PDB file of C-alpha atoms in Angstrom:
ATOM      1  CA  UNK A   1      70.333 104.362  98.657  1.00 86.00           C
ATOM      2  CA  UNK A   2      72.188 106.642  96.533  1.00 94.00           C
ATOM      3  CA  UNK A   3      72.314 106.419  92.798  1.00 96.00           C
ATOM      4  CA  UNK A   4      75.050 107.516  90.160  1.00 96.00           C
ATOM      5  CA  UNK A   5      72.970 109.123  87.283  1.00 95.00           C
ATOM      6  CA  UNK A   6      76.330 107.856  85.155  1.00 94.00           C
ATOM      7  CA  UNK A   7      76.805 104.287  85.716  1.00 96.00           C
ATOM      8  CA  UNK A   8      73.743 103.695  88.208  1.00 95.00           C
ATOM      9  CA  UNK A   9      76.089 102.469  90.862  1.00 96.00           C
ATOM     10  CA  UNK A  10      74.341 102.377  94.487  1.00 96.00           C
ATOM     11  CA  UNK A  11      75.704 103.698  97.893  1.00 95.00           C
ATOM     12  CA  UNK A  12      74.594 103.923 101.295  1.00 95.00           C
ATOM     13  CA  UNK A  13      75.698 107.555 101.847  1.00 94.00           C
ATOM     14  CA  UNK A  14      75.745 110.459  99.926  1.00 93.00           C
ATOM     15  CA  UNK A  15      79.794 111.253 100.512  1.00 91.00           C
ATOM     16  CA  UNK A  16      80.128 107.986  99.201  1.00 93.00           C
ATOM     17  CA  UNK A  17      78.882 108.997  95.937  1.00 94.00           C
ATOM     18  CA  UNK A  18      80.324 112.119  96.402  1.00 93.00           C
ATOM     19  CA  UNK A  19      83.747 110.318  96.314  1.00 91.00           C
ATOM     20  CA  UNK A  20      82.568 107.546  93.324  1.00 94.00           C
ATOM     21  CA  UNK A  21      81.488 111.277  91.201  1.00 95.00           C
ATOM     22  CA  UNK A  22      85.027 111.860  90.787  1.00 94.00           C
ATOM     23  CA  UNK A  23      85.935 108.759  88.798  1.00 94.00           C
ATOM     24  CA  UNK A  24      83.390 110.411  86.619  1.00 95.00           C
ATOM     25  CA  UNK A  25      84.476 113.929  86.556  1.00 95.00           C
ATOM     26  CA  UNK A  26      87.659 113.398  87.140  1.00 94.00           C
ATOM     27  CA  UNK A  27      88.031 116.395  89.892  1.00 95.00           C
ATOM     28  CA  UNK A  28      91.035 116.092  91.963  1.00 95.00           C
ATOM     29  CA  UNK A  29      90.222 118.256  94.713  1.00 95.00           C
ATOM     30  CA  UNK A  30      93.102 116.899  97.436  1.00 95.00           C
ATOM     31  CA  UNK A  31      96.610 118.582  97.025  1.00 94.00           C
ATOM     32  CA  UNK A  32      99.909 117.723  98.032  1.00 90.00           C
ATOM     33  CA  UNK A  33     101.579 120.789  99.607  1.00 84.00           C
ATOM     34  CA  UNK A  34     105.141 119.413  98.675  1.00 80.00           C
ATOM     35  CA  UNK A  35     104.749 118.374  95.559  1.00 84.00           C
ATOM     36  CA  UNK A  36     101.461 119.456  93.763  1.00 85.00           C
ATOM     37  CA  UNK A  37     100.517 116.349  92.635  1.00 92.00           C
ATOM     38  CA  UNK A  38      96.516 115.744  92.855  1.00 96.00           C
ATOM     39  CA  UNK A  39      93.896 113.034  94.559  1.00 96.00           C
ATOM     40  CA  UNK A  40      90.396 112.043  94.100  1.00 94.00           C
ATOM     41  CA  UNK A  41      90.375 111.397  97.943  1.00 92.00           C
ATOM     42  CA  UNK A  42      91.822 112.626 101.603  1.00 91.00           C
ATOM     43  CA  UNK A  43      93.023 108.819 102.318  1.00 91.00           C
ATOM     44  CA  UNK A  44      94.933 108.595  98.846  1.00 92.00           C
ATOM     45  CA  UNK A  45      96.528 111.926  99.692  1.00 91.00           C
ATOM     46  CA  UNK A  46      97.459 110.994 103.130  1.00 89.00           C
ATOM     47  CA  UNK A  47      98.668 107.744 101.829  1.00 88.00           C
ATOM     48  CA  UNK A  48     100.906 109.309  99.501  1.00 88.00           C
ATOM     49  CA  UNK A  49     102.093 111.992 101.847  1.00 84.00           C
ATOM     50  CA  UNK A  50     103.206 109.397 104.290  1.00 81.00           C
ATOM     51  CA  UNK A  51     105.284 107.400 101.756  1.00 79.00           C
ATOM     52  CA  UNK A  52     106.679 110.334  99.813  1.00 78.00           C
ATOM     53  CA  UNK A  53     106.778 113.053 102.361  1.00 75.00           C
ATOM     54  CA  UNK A  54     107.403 111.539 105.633  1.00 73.00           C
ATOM     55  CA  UNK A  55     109.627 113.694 108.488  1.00 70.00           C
ATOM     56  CA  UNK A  56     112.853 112.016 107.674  1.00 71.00           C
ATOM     57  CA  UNK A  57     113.152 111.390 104.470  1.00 74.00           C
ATOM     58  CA  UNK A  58     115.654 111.956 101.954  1.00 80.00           C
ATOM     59  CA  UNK A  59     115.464 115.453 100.348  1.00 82.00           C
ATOM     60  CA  UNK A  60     117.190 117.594  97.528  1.00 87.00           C
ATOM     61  CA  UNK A  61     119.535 120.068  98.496  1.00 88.00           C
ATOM     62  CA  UNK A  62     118.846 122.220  94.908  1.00 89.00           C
ATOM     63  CA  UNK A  63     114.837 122.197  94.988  1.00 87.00           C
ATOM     64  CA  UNK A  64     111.947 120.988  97.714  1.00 75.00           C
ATOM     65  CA  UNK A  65     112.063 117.251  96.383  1.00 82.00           C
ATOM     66  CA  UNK A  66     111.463 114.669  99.088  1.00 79.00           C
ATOM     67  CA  UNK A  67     111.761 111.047  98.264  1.00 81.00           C
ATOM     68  CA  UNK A  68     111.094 107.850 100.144  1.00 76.00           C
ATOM     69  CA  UNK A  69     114.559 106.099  99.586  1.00 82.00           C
ATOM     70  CA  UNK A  70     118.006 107.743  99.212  1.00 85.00           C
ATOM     71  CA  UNK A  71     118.822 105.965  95.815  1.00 88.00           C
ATOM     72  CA  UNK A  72     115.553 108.180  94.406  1.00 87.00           C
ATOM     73  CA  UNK A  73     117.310 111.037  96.236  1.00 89.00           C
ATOM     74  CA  UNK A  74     120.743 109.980  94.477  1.00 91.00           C
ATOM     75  CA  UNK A  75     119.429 109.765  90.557  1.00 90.00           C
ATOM     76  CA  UNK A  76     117.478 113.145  91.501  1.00 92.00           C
ATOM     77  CA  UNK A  77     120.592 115.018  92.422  1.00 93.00           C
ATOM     78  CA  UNK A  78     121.916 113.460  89.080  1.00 93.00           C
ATOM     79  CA  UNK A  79     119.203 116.090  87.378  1.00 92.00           C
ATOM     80  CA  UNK A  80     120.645 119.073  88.796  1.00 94.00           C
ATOM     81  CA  UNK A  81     124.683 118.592  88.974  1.00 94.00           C
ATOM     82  CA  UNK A  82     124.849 116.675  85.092  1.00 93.00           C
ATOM     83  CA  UNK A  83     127.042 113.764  87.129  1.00 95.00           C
ATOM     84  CA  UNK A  84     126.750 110.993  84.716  1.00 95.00           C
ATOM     85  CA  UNK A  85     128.991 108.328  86.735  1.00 95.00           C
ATOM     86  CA  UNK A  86     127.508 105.420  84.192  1.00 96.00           C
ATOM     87  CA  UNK A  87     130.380 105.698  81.355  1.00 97.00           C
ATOM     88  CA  UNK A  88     131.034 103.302  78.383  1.00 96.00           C
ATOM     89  CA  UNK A  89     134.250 101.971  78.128  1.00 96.00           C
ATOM     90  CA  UNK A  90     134.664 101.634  74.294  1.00 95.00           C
ATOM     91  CA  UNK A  91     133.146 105.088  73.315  1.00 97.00           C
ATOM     92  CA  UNK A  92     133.708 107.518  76.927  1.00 96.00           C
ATOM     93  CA  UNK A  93     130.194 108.363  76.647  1.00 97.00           C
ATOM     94  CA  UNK A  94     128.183 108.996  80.254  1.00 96.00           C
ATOM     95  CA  UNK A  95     124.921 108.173  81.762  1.00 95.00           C
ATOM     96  CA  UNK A  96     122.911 109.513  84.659  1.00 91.00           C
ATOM     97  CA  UNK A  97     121.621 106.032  85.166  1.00 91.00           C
ATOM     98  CA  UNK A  98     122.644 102.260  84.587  1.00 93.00           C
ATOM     99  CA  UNK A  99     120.146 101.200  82.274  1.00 94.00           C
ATOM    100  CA  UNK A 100     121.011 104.250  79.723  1.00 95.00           C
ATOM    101  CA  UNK A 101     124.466 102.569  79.773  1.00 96.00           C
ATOM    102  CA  UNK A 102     123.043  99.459  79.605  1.00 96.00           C
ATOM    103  CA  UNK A 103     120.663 100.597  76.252  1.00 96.00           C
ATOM    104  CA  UNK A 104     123.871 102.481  74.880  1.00 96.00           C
ATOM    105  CA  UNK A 105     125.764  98.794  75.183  1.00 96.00           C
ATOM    106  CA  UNK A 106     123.083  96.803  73.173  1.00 94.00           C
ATOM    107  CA  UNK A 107     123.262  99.354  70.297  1.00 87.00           C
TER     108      UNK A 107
END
């Protein structure tokens, strides 16, 4: 078997520790070609590339932003354009999202 010289953990193969290194090292060698965020493995990339990335989904007209459902898509666009369509009746004040309303309302 294959030994970790940090933790002593055994594995059968040598990718496997390979892979188990990482936790270790913290090297993120897989990267996501739409959005540059970073994986310890191929499977966690591919994973995420399915879910996030996948032919079809909602995207950003301003910027290269996919997203897996069209309400991410929605408070996204909210970033760019300023819309705040959240507004407090007493005061006039806006929010990009419900739950800034809803924190503005308890104050």
């Amino acid at each position: 078997p294959f030994s970790c010289e940090e933790c002593g953990a055994k594995f059968a193969a040598n990718s496997t520790l390979k892979n188990h290194l990482r936790l270790h090292t913290g090297d993120r060698p897989f990267m996501c070609k739409h959005c540059l965020m970073t994986f310890m493995q191929a499977s966690a990339l591919a994973y995420h590339t399915k879910k996030k990335h996948a032919e079809g989904s909602p995207a950003c007209q301003y910027c290269d932003a996919v997203f897996a459902q069209s309400i991410e898509l929605s408070r996204h666009v909210r970033t760019h354009t300023g819309d705040k369509p959240y507004v407090c009746r007493e005061c006039g004040k806006g929010f990009r999202q419900a739950n800034g309303l809803s924190i503005h309302l308890r104050t």
